[in-house]
Amino acid sequence: MRFQGSSTYVATDDLMLAVNAAVTLERPLLVKGEPGTGKTKLAEEVASALGMPLLEWHVKSTTKAQQGLYEYDAVSRLRDSQLGDQRVKDISNYIVKGTLWQAFSYDKPVVLLIDEVDKADIEFPNDLLRELDRMEFFVYETRELVKAKHRPIVFITSNNEKELPDAFLRRCFFHYIRFPDKETMEKIVEVHYPGIKQTLLREALRTFFEVREVPGLKKKPSTSELLDWLKLLLAEDIPPDALRSQDNKKIIPPLHGALLKNEQDVHLFEKLVFMTRQSRN
Amino acid sequence: MLAGFFLKLKEAKIPVSIKEYLTLMEGMKQGVISPSIEDFYYLSRMTLVKDEANYDKFDKAFGAFFHGVETLVGAQIDLPLEWLLKQAELHLSPEEKAAIEGMGGWEKLMETLKQRLEEQKERHQGGNKMIGTAGTSPFGAFGYNPEGVRIGQKKSRNRSAVKVWDQREYRNLDDKIELGTRNLKIALRRLRRFAREGAPDELDLDGTINRTAKNAGYLDIAMRPERRNTVKVLMFLDIGGSMDDHIKLCEELFSASKTEFKHLEYFYFHNCLYDYVWKDNKRRREERTRTWDILHKYSHDYKIIFVGDASMSPYEILEPGGSVEYHNDEAGKVWMQRMLDVYHKAIWLNPEPEEVWSYRQSTQIIKEVMGNRMFPTTIGGIERAMRALNK
Ligand SMILES: Nc1ncnc2c1ncn2[C@@H]1O[C@H](COP(=O)(O)OP(=O)(O)OP(=O)(O)O)[C@@H](O)[C@H]1O
Ligand SMILES: [Mg+2]
């Protein structure tokens, strides 16, 4: 069973190779790339392409590795004990399974997504080394060894906010999703808006890549912004001509607010356009 | 792969480990790629390189190595992969050999490979695509056409006329980091240690007991507030001189760890601090921030980091009107002092080598104004600086 992209996801050859190697060799695949390059989506797509359930663990700055295994809800237990609840006698009533445990206890292989691993404390990845290597961990409270019935296929995404520890990196495969070139982007747009008019697509992409080239942008528009923008263009039925307009007054692309989300960027962009217009006059 | 390649990567300062090398061997053994150099390129990259900043180094090393191979073996090689494995065999250390034995041994490995290659040949010869193009193939010396041996791919790759690694697409990813090289990494760690004060949030046991007792024995839980990420920093960066690259480096260093700080704000100045600073260097004339406003806006528990070479004419520090930017009514020193009166935790990072400081009068003056808290931008310097800020 090989992953080859899907009708809703465009995978480049190198990405397919990476995914398939990671699946075959049972190593976690660490995926990095600019925001909106489909890192999170990849795990979903692989899961559905391979017909496996997807378990997601979205990491936040306060997330601890232990939470992915299990948490012992001592506070509830203490409370129950005060209320004379009988459940209190069995500690396992207060062990709450984390995402990793859930993934380990499935009867068939699952895809496990650890999303935005770099958000957490720098120790976080190190605390998961053994679990990801051996796919097992120990529950101290119940003296139980939890072992994965099937090794999950693990995807880990990072936005590069923090460096990841070397020991962790050595255990992963690594793939950097390059920002899509024009050709790939056309395909991506087509899976989202099948049958989109070629003229509109071409003009929109030209504008999009031009905007990305504007120097000094705080946040370059990404795939998600392009898709949002196209949705608006389609909804408003903007003709492709409007994007190509040589008319100096109309040189600002319509609805560009969807491409540039940062107010400063919008200003910068408008100023630049204004200056170009001046120099053309 | 072959030890030579592995060493080449090490030479190129890519941090590769034996563990990863063995993973690559395992990948080859399990046949996760078709025997094309391009696929080998991708598999080895994903196995051995864990940071896109090193992609370009990898591309260069890969190109150099396979170029060497080309000249070495001439145009006869049809099965580069097999050849690669043979090479590897020659150069393996005893431990590595043992590891390969553990995977079923060389014979088996080679056999599977051969078999796979045969299969592909058969499949492809119908299409009349295999080999034959020796010498004319874009992969030149290897004398085989990668389009021909690639399996399991329906569509042709029009990209493959140019070797991926020769395109050097990741060059600019590296440029950004190259500045810092190794130092930056370690410096970052130091910075993070600095940023992480105190323990994560937890149950306040004493508090809980206390409050539960007061609550007639009914549990009343007290939680301790999250105490990390409490460090607040204002950075002032000297911009517009020969030191720009170094200053930029410091800026990158801090912004790389910005998630570790609760607050981190940047401002720019030129040579010395005066009545104005600015946030966007391109628009320094239009959009300035009054230094007074900073003093009022940011509470006194902010820590201050100046970054600059502190070389200028002493006049620029000591006299009103000394600024090279505009007419300042009050001397730079007055402004520096004002800042230091509000913020007690302040340091100056100086990218110039410490040995030359004493030859520059202005550097000496600034250092004195800073109460000696001037540090070089070396790892040791940064460490000392952070310690001074934490005192
Ligand atoms: N290769 C692709 N094929 C189809 N759709 C894509 C592709 N890449 C990105 N998209 C679309 O772009 C959007 C953003 O994707 P996703 O959320 O996975 O990005 P991300 O890399 O995880 O971003 P972030 O870093 O912000 O988390 C999704 O709606 C997805 O449909
Ligand atoms: Mg995401």
XYZ file of C-alpha atoms and ligand atoms in Angstrom:
704
model
C 0.000 0.000 0.000
C 1.602 3.209 -1.116
C 0.653 6.774 -0.516
C 0.283 8.670 -3.761
C -1.557 11.815 -2.835
C -5.307 11.888 -3.305
C -8.108 13.684 -4.997
C -7.935 16.266 -2.247
C -4.225 16.439 -1.620
C -1.330 17.006 -3.959
C 1.833 15.227 -2.931
C 5.082 15.829 -4.777
C 7.283 12.874 -5.618
C 9.751 13.574 -2.861
C 6.965 13.826 -0.304
C 5.481 10.532 -1.419
C 8.861 8.916 -1.165
C 9.307 10.264 2.336
C 5.901 9.093 3.492
C 6.306 5.639 2.026
C 9.777 5.212 3.451
C 8.543 6.282 6.879
C 5.617 3.878 6.689
C 7.737 0.943 5.568
C 10.568 1.533 7.974
C 8.232 2.417 10.847
C 9.978 5.616 11.752
C 8.273 8.864 12.697
C 8.283 11.436 9.918
C 9.060 14.952 11.018
C 7.559 17.472 8.617
C 8.528 21.103 8.482
C 7.674 23.881 6.074
C 6.221 27.359 5.839
C 2.792 27.791 7.411
C 0.002 26.505 5.214
C 2.092 24.082 3.188
C -0.128 21.185 4.190
C 1.844 19.697 7.055
C -1.155 18.995 9.250
C -3.288 17.957 6.332
C -0.717 15.375 5.284
C -1.407 13.126 8.258
C -5.152 13.228 7.594
C -4.606 12.391 3.977
C -2.272 9.515 4.657
C -4.725 8.116 7.174
C -7.612 8.230 4.759
C -5.528 6.971 1.838
C -4.354 3.982 3.846
C -7.747 3.506 5.445
C -6.491 3.963 8.968
C -7.962 5.883 11.867
C -6.256 9.180 12.643
C -5.393 10.194 16.178
C -4.332 13.769 16.692
C -2.357 15.291 19.461
C -2.204 19.056 19.146
C 0.644 20.393 21.168
C 0.485 23.697 23.034
C 3.078 25.624 24.980
C 1.871 24.027 28.194
C 1.648 20.459 26.893
C 3.707 17.892 28.753
C 4.858 14.595 27.291
C 3.168 12.717 30.104
C -0.225 13.990 28.984
C 0.136 12.007 25.782
C 0.569 8.834 27.808
C -1.875 9.236 30.632
C -2.770 11.467 33.509
C -3.533 10.431 37.008
C -6.432 12.550 38.141
C -5.478 12.612 41.804
C -7.672 15.569 42.503
C -10.873 13.805 41.431
C -9.867 10.818 43.463
C -9.286 12.950 46.498
C -12.633 14.567 46.006
C -14.396 11.236 45.571
C -12.782 9.958 48.715
C -14.243 12.833 50.624
C -17.647 12.109 49.192
C -17.351 8.403 50.016
C -17.524 7.286 46.408
C -16.726 3.572 45.964
C -14.839 4.130 42.724
C -12.051 5.525 44.786
C -10.746 2.058 45.692
C -9.599 1.362 42.169
C -6.881 3.710 41.099
C -7.371 2.830 37.472
C -10.646 4.734 37.567
C -8.563 7.847 37.769
C -6.086 7.078 35.048
C -7.018 9.069 31.992
C -5.613 7.769 28.722
C -3.674 10.166 26.548
C -3.529 10.176 22.757
C -0.473 7.945 22.606
C -2.081 5.305 24.795
C -5.202 5.410 22.672
C -3.079 4.918 19.574
C -1.265 2.004 21.203
C -4.432 0.198 22.181
C -6.089 0.111 18.742
C -6.601 -3.284 17.181
C -5.234 -2.094 13.871
C -2.484 0.290 12.830
C -3.384 3.941 13.155
C -1.888 7.198 12.024
C -0.777 9.351 14.909
C -0.271 13.060 14.376
C 1.762 15.054 16.862
C 1.038 18.530 15.586
C 3.310 21.505 16.199
C 5.767 19.734 18.434
C 7.888 22.887 18.638
C 5.218 24.703 20.618
C 5.989 22.779 23.770
C 8.850 23.028 26.168
C 12.223 22.074 24.685
C 12.341 18.960 26.838
C 9.090 17.674 25.394
C 10.505 15.681 22.470
C 13.195 14.160 24.666
C 10.562 12.938 27.050
C 8.988 10.911 24.267
C 12.095 9.178 22.937
C 11.519 5.810 24.507
C 7.822 5.830 23.806
C 8.366 6.523 20.120
C 11.285 4.135 19.835
C 9.887 1.143 21.639
C 6.246 2.093 21.418
C 5.682 1.264 25.038
C 5.571 2.924 28.423
C 4.959 2.067 32.032
C 2.051 3.168 34.146
C 3.476 3.514 37.608
C 0.186 3.863 39.415
C -1.148 0.527 38.191
C 2.210 -1.160 37.504
C 1.193 -1.897 33.980
C 3.285 -1.924 30.843
C 1.418 -0.473 27.903
C 2.708 -1.771 24.596
C 1.463 -0.808 21.178
C -0.481 -3.617 19.551
C 0.613 -2.183 16.226
C 3.252 0.435 15.688
C 1.379 3.574 14.736
C 2.508 5.589 11.738
C 3.712 8.762 13.351
C 3.711 12.215 11.788
C 5.221 15.099 13.651
C 4.962 18.674 12.432
C 7.030 21.644 13.412
C 6.928 25.307 12.554
C 10.506 25.833 13.533
C 9.817 27.917 16.584
C 12.281 25.920 18.531
C 15.125 23.659 17.726
C 14.469 20.023 18.396
C 16.938 17.921 20.363
C 19.442 15.837 18.385
C 18.538 12.562 20.051
C 14.975 13.063 18.928
C 15.972 14.026 15.408
C 18.131 10.965 14.997
C 15.052 8.801 15.438
C 12.954 10.574 12.859
C 12.912 10.891 9.146
C 12.814 14.473 8.114
C 11.034 16.138 5.255
C 10.899 19.826 4.528
C 7.912 20.739 2.395
C 9.154 23.317 -0.022
C 6.764 26.084 -0.898
C 4.863 24.802 -3.947
C 6.067 26.012 -7.337
C 3.553 27.320 -9.864
C 2.860 23.959 -11.371
C 2.233 22.245 -8.044
C 0.148 25.159 -6.867
C -2.069 24.848 -9.932
C -2.720 21.256 -9.005
C -3.464 22.182 -5.408
C -5.947 24.802 -6.505
C -7.551 22.345 -8.862
C -8.191 19.792 -6.148
C -9.922 22.481 -4.127
C -11.806 24.143 -6.971
C -12.206 21.515 -9.657
C -12.938 22.957 -13.050
C -11.830 26.460 -12.151
C -11.415 28.614 -15.258
C -7.881 28.369 -16.532
C -7.616 32.082 -17.236
C -8.667 32.960 -13.713
C -6.331 30.375 -12.256
C -3.393 31.638 -14.233
C -3.979 35.292 -13.448
C -4.641 34.587 -9.798
C -1.461 32.570 -9.435
C 0.578 35.197 -11.203
C -0.727 37.841 -8.809
C -0.253 35.552 -5.847
C 3.386 34.818 -6.600
C 3.985 38.486 -7.290
C 2.581 39.445 -3.928
C 4.805 36.856 -2.296
C 7.781 38.536 -3.903
C 7.010 41.891 -2.302
C 10.047 42.581 -0.156
C 9.587 43.194 3.528
C 6.292 41.404 4.071
C 5.854 40.247 7.637
C 3.878 37.252 6.534
C 3.945 36.043 2.983
C 0.601 34.694 1.825
C 0.534 30.914 1.869
C -1.546 28.206 0.259
C -4.398 28.724 2.707
C -4.534 32.435 1.916
C -4.485 31.724 -1.798
C -7.377 29.298 -1.400
C -9.356 31.784 0.691
C -8.727 34.517 -1.804
C -9.811 32.346 -4.716
C -12.968 31.462 -2.875
C -13.785 35.161 -2.628
C -12.875 35.791 -6.255
C -15.153 32.954 -7.278
C -17.963 34.036 -5.000
C -17.834 37.598 -6.265
C -17.448 36.356 -9.795
C -14.436 38.568 -10.414
C -13.415 38.294 -14.050
C -9.817 37.261 -14.738
C -9.352 40.551 -16.575
C -9.678 42.419 -13.317
C -6.477 40.782 -12.162
C -4.601 41.603 -15.302
C -5.816 45.139 -15.601
C -3.292 47.491 -17.098
C -5.402 50.350 -15.901
C -3.260 52.069 -13.332
C -6.139 52.881 -11.065
C -7.124 49.282 -10.717
C -3.680 47.944 -10.166
C -4.399 46.760 -6.642
C -5.783 43.248 -6.983
C -9.348 42.917 -5.801
C -9.916 41.572 -2.301
C -6.216 41.537 -1.550
C -7.107 41.666 2.125
C -7.590 37.922 1.926
C -3.999 37.448 0.837
C -2.415 39.774 3.320
C -3.671 39.239 6.811
C -1.260 41.526 8.534
C -2.310 45.151 8.626
C 1.232 46.410 8.225
C 1.657 44.234 5.170
C -1.499 45.607 3.616
C -0.193 49.134 4.136
C 3.197 48.278 2.772
C 1.667 46.633 -0.225
C -0.669 49.512 -0.962
C 2.154 51.973 -0.655
C 4.289 50.005 -3.055
C 1.476 49.753 -5.542
C 0.892 53.442 -5.159
C 4.535 54.165 -5.869
C 4.555 51.981 -8.963
C 1.525 53.801 -10.170
C 3.201 57.150 -9.611
C 6.259 56.138 -11.531
C 4.185 54.872 -14.415
C 2.346 58.135 -14.774
C 25.444 4.790 2.313
C 28.939 4.112 1.309
C 31.318 5.167 3.956
C 32.925 7.653 1.597
C 29.674 9.473 1.148
C 29.052 9.424 4.849
C 32.474 10.900 5.489
C 31.904 13.520 2.845
C 28.834 14.628 4.745
C 30.769 14.755 7.959
C 33.398 16.807 6.215
C 30.675 19.166 5.075
C 29.831 19.654 8.754
C 26.470 17.981 8.511
C 25.805 16.296 11.836
C 25.255 12.727 10.710
C 25.299 9.748 13.035
C 25.981 6.059 12.588
C 22.456 5.363 13.724
C 21.045 7.330 10.831
C 23.491 5.750 8.439
C 22.262 2.330 9.471
C 18.694 3.462 9.021
C 19.601 4.402 5.490
C 21.093 0.959 4.931
C 17.935 -0.565 6.242
C 15.917 1.573 3.883
C 17.967 0.347 0.958
C 17.542 -3.189 2.105
C 13.792 -2.919 2.362
C 13.661 -1.436 -1.077
C 11.691 1.654 -0.183
C 13.112 3.402 -3.215
C 13.613 2.509 -6.812
C 17.255 2.217 -7.780
C 17.622 5.677 -9.191
C 20.177 8.108 -7.962
C 17.467 10.673 -7.509
C 15.478 8.486 -5.184
C 18.649 7.654 -3.373
C 19.230 11.356 -3.027
C 15.848 11.825 -1.364
C 16.106 8.801 0.880
C 19.568 9.687 2.076
C 18.541 13.284 2.642
C 15.493 12.436 4.713
C 17.501 9.945 6.718
C 20.653 11.936 7.315
C 19.673 15.600 7.292
C 17.287 16.840 9.945
C 17.373 20.528 9.342
C 16.532 22.254 6.085
C 19.299 24.709 6.847
C 21.671 21.884 6.022
C 19.973 20.903 2.770
C 22.259 23.087 0.750
C 25.383 21.690 2.345
C 23.996 18.278 1.624
C 23.331 19.138 -2.006
C 26.869 20.341 -2.443
C 28.358 17.291 -0.782
C 26.103 14.967 -2.734
C 27.034 16.640 -5.988
C 30.709 16.590 -5.166
C 30.665 12.965 -4.154
C 28.797 11.730 -7.159
C 30.879 13.841 -9.397
C 33.905 12.118 -7.967
C 32.243 8.808 -8.614
C 31.573 9.700 -12.203
C 35.185 10.411 -12.981
C 36.258 7.338 -11.086
C 34.210 4.708 -12.816
C 33.615 6.132 -16.225
C 30.469 5.465 -18.169
C 29.926 1.770 -17.647
C 27.841 1.633 -14.526
C 24.328 0.487 -15.092
C 23.471 -0.248 -11.533
C 24.780 2.535 -9.435
C 22.943 1.306 -6.410
C 24.585 -2.037 -6.507
C 27.866 -0.347 -6.993
C 27.145 1.886 -4.049
C 26.514 -1.094 -1.876
C 29.751 -2.715 -2.999
C 31.558 0.419 -2.088
C 29.927 0.441 1.264
C 31.059 -3.090 1.879
C 34.655 -2.080 1.327
C 34.527 0.743 3.777
C 32.401 -0.593 6.573
C 33.651 -0.701 10.112
C 33.303 -3.976 12.044
C 30.324 -2.674 14.008
C 28.571 -1.624 10.867
C 29.252 -4.970 9.295
C 27.758 -6.621 12.334
C 24.700 -4.448 12.020
C 24.290 -5.493 8.422
C 24.695 -9.123 9.322
C 21.861 -8.543 11.727
C 19.707 -7.429 8.833
C 20.219 -10.645 6.951
C 23.701 -10.205 5.581
C 25.227 -8.790 2.468
C 24.485 -11.637 0.132
C 20.834 -11.421 0.855
C 20.870 -7.698 0.561
C 22.583 -7.771 -2.801
C 20.401 -10.536 -4.028
C 17.184 -8.748 -3.300
C 18.529 -5.733 -5.001
C 19.585 -7.596 -8.093
C 16.282 -9.307 -8.245
C 14.454 -6.050 -8.025
C 16.601 -4.598 -10.706
C 15.967 -7.562 -12.974
C 12.266 -7.210 -12.500
C 12.420 -3.622 -13.438
C 14.498 -4.326 -16.480
C 11.934 -6.753 -17.749
C 9.137 -4.427 -17.078
C 10.795 -1.574 -18.807
C 12.449 -3.152 -21.748
C 9.117 -3.530 -23.447
C 8.933 0.204 -23.359
C 12.432 0.304 -24.754
C 13.516 2.801 -22.193
C 16.220 1.059 -20.326
C 19.840 2.083 -20.384
C 21.071 2.381 -23.958
C 21.420 6.047 -23.580
C 24.882 5.817 -22.143
C 26.808 8.991 -22.607
C 23.862 10.997 -23.764
C 21.787 10.697 -20.632
C 21.627 13.799 -18.499
C 23.095 11.644 -15.787
C 26.055 11.333 -18.061
C 28.739 9.141 -16.704
C 26.363 6.744 -15.085
C 25.259 5.795 -18.506
C 21.778 4.933 -17.532
C 18.645 6.859 -17.861
C 16.908 7.308 -14.564
C 13.597 7.661 -16.355
C 14.152 4.168 -17.572
C 14.804 2.436 -14.318
C 12.356 4.249 -12.180
C 9.527 2.035 -11.095
C 6.073 2.507 -9.732
C 5.669 5.936 -11.205
C 3.279 6.515 -13.994
C 3.985 10.095 -14.784
C 7.313 11.249 -15.988
C 9.205 13.789 -14.076
C 10.087 16.616 -16.301
C 12.269 18.023 -13.595
C 14.766 15.264 -13.658
C 16.818 16.589 -16.548
C 18.667 18.657 -13.996
C 19.850 16.841 -10.929
C 17.927 17.961 -7.927
C 20.995 18.441 -5.855
C 22.577 20.594 -8.517
C 19.678 22.986 -8.433
C 20.713 24.070 -4.979
C 17.190 25.114 -4.161
C 17.833 25.359 -0.493
C 20.676 27.805 -0.757
C 18.824 30.688 0.799
C 17.615 28.559 3.657
C 21.223 28.107 4.525
C 22.284 31.699 3.996
C 20.150 32.787 6.881
C 21.722 30.416 9.300
C 25.237 30.332 7.940
C 25.932 33.600 9.699
C 25.596 32.003 13.050
C 27.040 28.589 12.280
C 27.570 26.423 15.317
C 27.829 29.195 17.834
C 24.316 30.290 17.329
C 22.955 26.946 18.383
C 24.758 26.883 21.647
C 24.048 30.516 22.284
C 20.389 29.749 21.786
C 20.485 27.112 24.463
C 22.041 29.533 26.852
C 19.377 32.045 26.070
C 16.630 29.560 26.689
C 18.030 28.626 29.990
C 17.949 32.291 30.794
C 14.364 32.622 29.671
C 13.092 29.699 31.669
C 12.839 30.811 35.206
C 10.957 28.830 37.772
C 8.953 25.619 37.595
C 5.866 24.810 35.572
C 2.463 25.110 37.120
C 1.637 22.609 39.759
C -0.560 21.822 42.682
C 0.360 24.002 45.610
C 0.379 21.345 48.303
C 1.005 23.576 51.279
C -1.612 25.982 50.099
C -4.075 23.150 49.595
C -3.568 21.736 53.077
C -3.858 25.146 54.552
C -7.039 26.018 52.770
C -8.561 22.568 53.253
C -8.010 22.862 56.964
C -9.679 26.214 56.988
C -12.486 24.727 54.946
C -13.425 22.328 57.754
C -11.555 19.454 56.169
C -13.251 19.726 52.800
C -10.842 19.821 49.986
C -9.992 23.248 48.696
C -7.394 23.099 46.024
C -4.757 25.734 45.567
C -2.853 25.913 42.330
C 0.428 27.652 41.882
C 0.460 29.944 38.901
C 2.597 29.094 35.934
C 5.863 30.741 36.563
C 7.911 30.243 33.477
C 8.239 32.579 30.532
C 8.314 35.538 32.807
C 11.296 37.228 31.277
C 10.563 40.508 29.564
C 13.175 42.028 27.335
C 13.645 45.253 25.426
C 16.360 45.128 22.813
C 17.990 48.133 21.288
C 19.981 47.433 18.195
C 22.502 49.757 16.632
C 21.830 49.788 12.938
C 23.264 51.562 9.953
C 26.953 50.865 10.095
C 29.608 48.357 9.286
C 28.400 46.150 12.090
C 24.984 45.541 10.556
C 25.641 41.891 9.858
C 26.649 41.177 13.401
C 23.766 43.123 14.816
C 21.432 41.225 12.552
C 22.881 38.034 13.877
C 22.050 39.011 17.428
C 18.583 39.972 16.399
C 18.089 36.601 14.791
C 19.448 34.914 17.823
C 16.887 36.514 20.033
C 13.992 36.267 17.662
C 14.764 32.589 17.241
C 14.066 32.172 20.914
C 11.274 34.679 21.146
C 8.702 32.119 22.139
C 10.686 31.595 25.288
C 10.203 35.147 26.382
C 7.017 36.507 27.700
C 7.708 39.797 25.994
C 10.460 40.691 23.622
C 10.494 44.040 21.848
C 13.023 45.472 19.470
C 14.022 48.994 18.713
C 16.753 50.405 16.576
C 19.093 53.284 17.217
C 22.140 54.628 15.500
C 25.432 54.641 17.398
C 24.028 55.916 20.664
C 20.656 56.216 22.328
C 18.956 59.623 22.017
C 15.418 60.955 22.157
C 14.121 58.638 19.450
C 14.318 55.025 18.481
C 12.480 53.250 15.682
C 11.030 49.861 14.894
C 11.295 49.660 11.156
C 14.665 50.589 9.843
C 13.386 51.340 6.391
C 11.061 53.942 7.800
C 13.254 55.328 10.491
C 12.526 58.922 9.514
C 8.754 58.592 9.434
C 7.999 56.246 12.264
C 9.896 56.933 15.391
C 9.173 56.123 18.978
C 10.078 58.641 21.606
C 12.484 57.277 24.152
C 10.374 58.951 26.797
C 7.403 56.892 25.717
C 9.393 53.736 26.136
C 10.415 54.706 29.610
C 6.767 55.237 30.459
C 5.297 52.315 28.637
C 7.485 49.425 29.761
C 7.575 48.600 33.428
C 10.852 48.684 35.295
C 11.135 44.897 35.462
C 11.978 44.756 31.772
C 15.549 43.795 31.071
C 17.451 45.888 28.612
C 19.871 44.594 26.022
C 21.764 47.019 23.839
C 23.579 45.605 20.866
C 26.161 47.737 19.127
C 29.845 48.193 18.496
C 29.945 51.405 20.521
C 32.469 52.904 18.162
C 31.804 56.503 17.331
C 33.216 59.830 18.116
C 33.086 60.490 21.876
C 31.312 63.665 20.956
C 28.317 61.577 19.855
C 27.910 60.332 23.392
C 28.926 63.302 25.441
C 27.609 66.407 23.665
C 24.174 67.724 22.756
C 23.916 67.875 18.976
C 26.422 65.045 18.674
C 24.145 62.647 16.876
C 24.904 61.884 13.248
C 21.211 61.459 12.566
C 19.668 64.722 13.670
C 20.076 67.427 16.205
C 19.731 66.022 19.696
C 19.069 68.517 22.454
C 20.460 66.306 25.135
C 23.625 64.250 25.040
C 23.439 60.534 24.388
C 24.921 59.856 27.767
C 22.009 61.606 29.427
C 19.589 59.324 27.618
C 21.574 56.247 28.442
C 21.594 57.212 32.067
C 17.876 57.879 32.035
C 17.259 54.423 30.686
C 19.529 52.800 33.236
C 17.820 54.657 36.065
C 14.504 53.074 35.155
C 15.760 49.634 34.194
C 18.310 48.213 36.547
C 18.895 45.030 34.623
C 20.709 46.221 31.556
C 23.636 45.006 29.506
C 25.423 45.898 26.280
C 26.436 43.241 23.773
C 29.332 44.271 21.574
C 30.059 42.219 18.454
C 33.593 43.619 18.204
C 36.337 41.444 19.673
C 36.889 42.271 23.304
C 40.604 42.941 22.733
C 39.961 46.037 20.672
C 37.543 47.671 23.076
C 40.249 49.353 25.051
C 41.567 51.118 21.952
C 38.317 52.917 21.368
C 37.528 55.833 23.556
C 33.807 55.681 22.818
C 33.666 52.007 23.723
C 35.278 52.787 27.028
C 32.798 55.563 27.735
C 29.793 53.400 26.957
C 31.186 50.579 29.008
C 31.610 52.930 31.897
C 28.076 54.282 31.517
C 26.861 50.680 31.529
C 28.665 50.069 34.803
C 31.037 47.684 33.013
C 28.235 45.448 31.861
C 29.480 45.159 28.291
C 29.957 41.677 26.850
C 31.238 40.252 23.568
C 28.886 38.247 21.366
C 30.661 34.994 21.875
C 29.076 32.082 23.656
C 30.966 32.878 26.790
C 30.064 36.517 26.433
C 26.396 35.781 26.029
C 26.461 33.474 28.961
C 28.080 36.116 31.142
C 25.636 38.679 29.858
C 22.638 36.548 30.736
C 24.040 35.893 34.150
C 24.457 39.619 34.677
C 20.844 40.142 33.639
C 19.630 37.552 36.097
C 21.526 38.851 39.068
N -0.478 19.833 -1.150
C -1.714 20.274 -0.859
N -2.791 19.738 -1.467
C -4.027 20.172 -1.179
N -4.309 21.133 -0.297
C -3.278 21.706 0.341
C -1.930 21.301 0.101
N -1.111 22.038 0.881
C -1.896 22.864 1.581
N -3.204 22.676 1.277
C -4.352 23.386 1.837
O -3.851 24.469 2.602
C -4.478 24.533 3.859
C -3.452 24.579 4.972
O -2.924 23.288 5.206
P -2.414 22.829 6.631
O -3.270 23.358 7.710
O -2.175 21.377 6.607
O -1.014 23.595 6.665
P 0.107 23.543 7.778
O 1.377 23.369 7.038
O -0.224 22.551 8.824
O 0.054 25.017 8.320
P 0.460 25.570 9.767
O 1.948 25.641 9.782
O -0.160 26.921 9.749
O -0.112 24.629 10.774
C -5.395 23.354 3.991
O -6.697 23.815 3.914
C -5.075 22.473 2.811
O -6.266 22.014 2.250
Mg -0.662 22.784 10.880
